[in-house]
Amino acid sequence: MSSVATPVSPMLVRLAAEKATGALLRDHGTLYLVDGRIVHAESPAAPGVDVLLTTGGRLPREGWDEAVDRAGAHRAVGRFLVDSGRLRDGELEICHLGAVFDAAFFALSPTSGPTRFRYGVGHWFGTVRPVSAEAVERETVRRRELLDAVWPYAAVDTAPVVPRPAAPGQTVGARRRALLAAADGERTPAELARLLGRPAFHTLLDVRRLAAAGLVATPLDPAPDPAPPPPLPGLPVADPDIALLRRLRDALEAHL
């Protein structure tokens, strides 16, 4: 994986080299691998394939539910959607790949929690088109860089989207107008993505572009915590007996 100087996930690199099959669990999502290649991805921050298809209007919710009921146990939901005539092969592939890269972007975000791998675990959706770990890592890095190049303030990615008035003569495209219309000052970009049936990353990108144009508020950085008051001369704070005497003194003074 020489195209990525520093791997986003060293464990993913190792699993790809091992041609492992199973589920890579991280704080912000899960990647499913078959023979070292990624076949599915999920993240709480990204709408799933079901939302992209049903909310986007391509597939009735009843059609999705039937596919899950009839083919989920066989890990063949995607294949059922095509074989039953609900989707064409190309439609399914494009939608699923979009969902995989979208969820993987969040699943591979920096984390301080543990990363685990469960060998042999599969996903009920089934395999559509496997993607190399290298391609997923490379795209994740590209997307991070793109967001920062547009507007280097990551706070807008998780804060409620608060629209601001347009300047005289300032215009907005139809897609971003719909995003602004749905922004009520309380919904976050992830919530707007689900509401509109859009990939979460592309929603983030639109929000950052709107923020750069002054059409969405950029949250201020939180103020630093005030520094603790200096200790009184001759009274070391670390001494628990001194601290107890101070509390006793304060209690007595309160009753004087």
Coordinates of N, CA and C in Angstrom, one line a residue, residues 93 99 145 158 168 170-171 184 190 203 209 242-244:
E93 N -24.7 -1.6 -8.1 CA -23.2 -1.5 -7.9 C -22.8 0.0 -7.5
A99 N -22.2 3.8 -0.9 CA -22.4 3.6 0.5 C -21.2 3.0 1.2
E145 N -8.6 15.4 2.9 CA -7.8 16.6 2.4 C -8.8 17.5 1.6
T158 N -20.1 18.3 12.8 CA -20.9 17.7 13.8 C -21.9 18.6 14.5
P168 N -26.4 40.0 -1.1 CA -27.1 40.5 -2.3 C -26.4 39.9 -3.6
Q170 N -26.0 36.8 -4.3 CA -25.4 35.5 -4.1 C -26.3 34.4 -4.4
T171 N -25.9 33.4 -5.2 CA -26.8 32.3 -5.7 C -26.3 31.0 -5.1
D184 N -32.7 23.3 10.0 CA -33.5 24.1 10.9 C -32.8 24.6 12.1
A190 N -25.2 14.9 9.6 CA -25.5 13.4 9.5 C -27.0 13.3 9.5
T203 N -22.8 15.4 1.9 CA -23.5 16.4 2.7 C -22.5 17.3 3.5
R209 N -18.8 23.9 2.1 CA -18.8 24.9 1.0 C -19.7 26.0 1.3
I242 N -4.3 19.7 54.7 CA -4.4 21.1 54.5 C -5.7 21.4 53.8
A243 N -6.1 20.6 52.8 CA -7.3 20.8 52.1 C -8.5 20.7 53.0
L244 N -8.5 19.7 53.9 CA -9.5 19.5 54.9 C -9.6 20.7 55.8

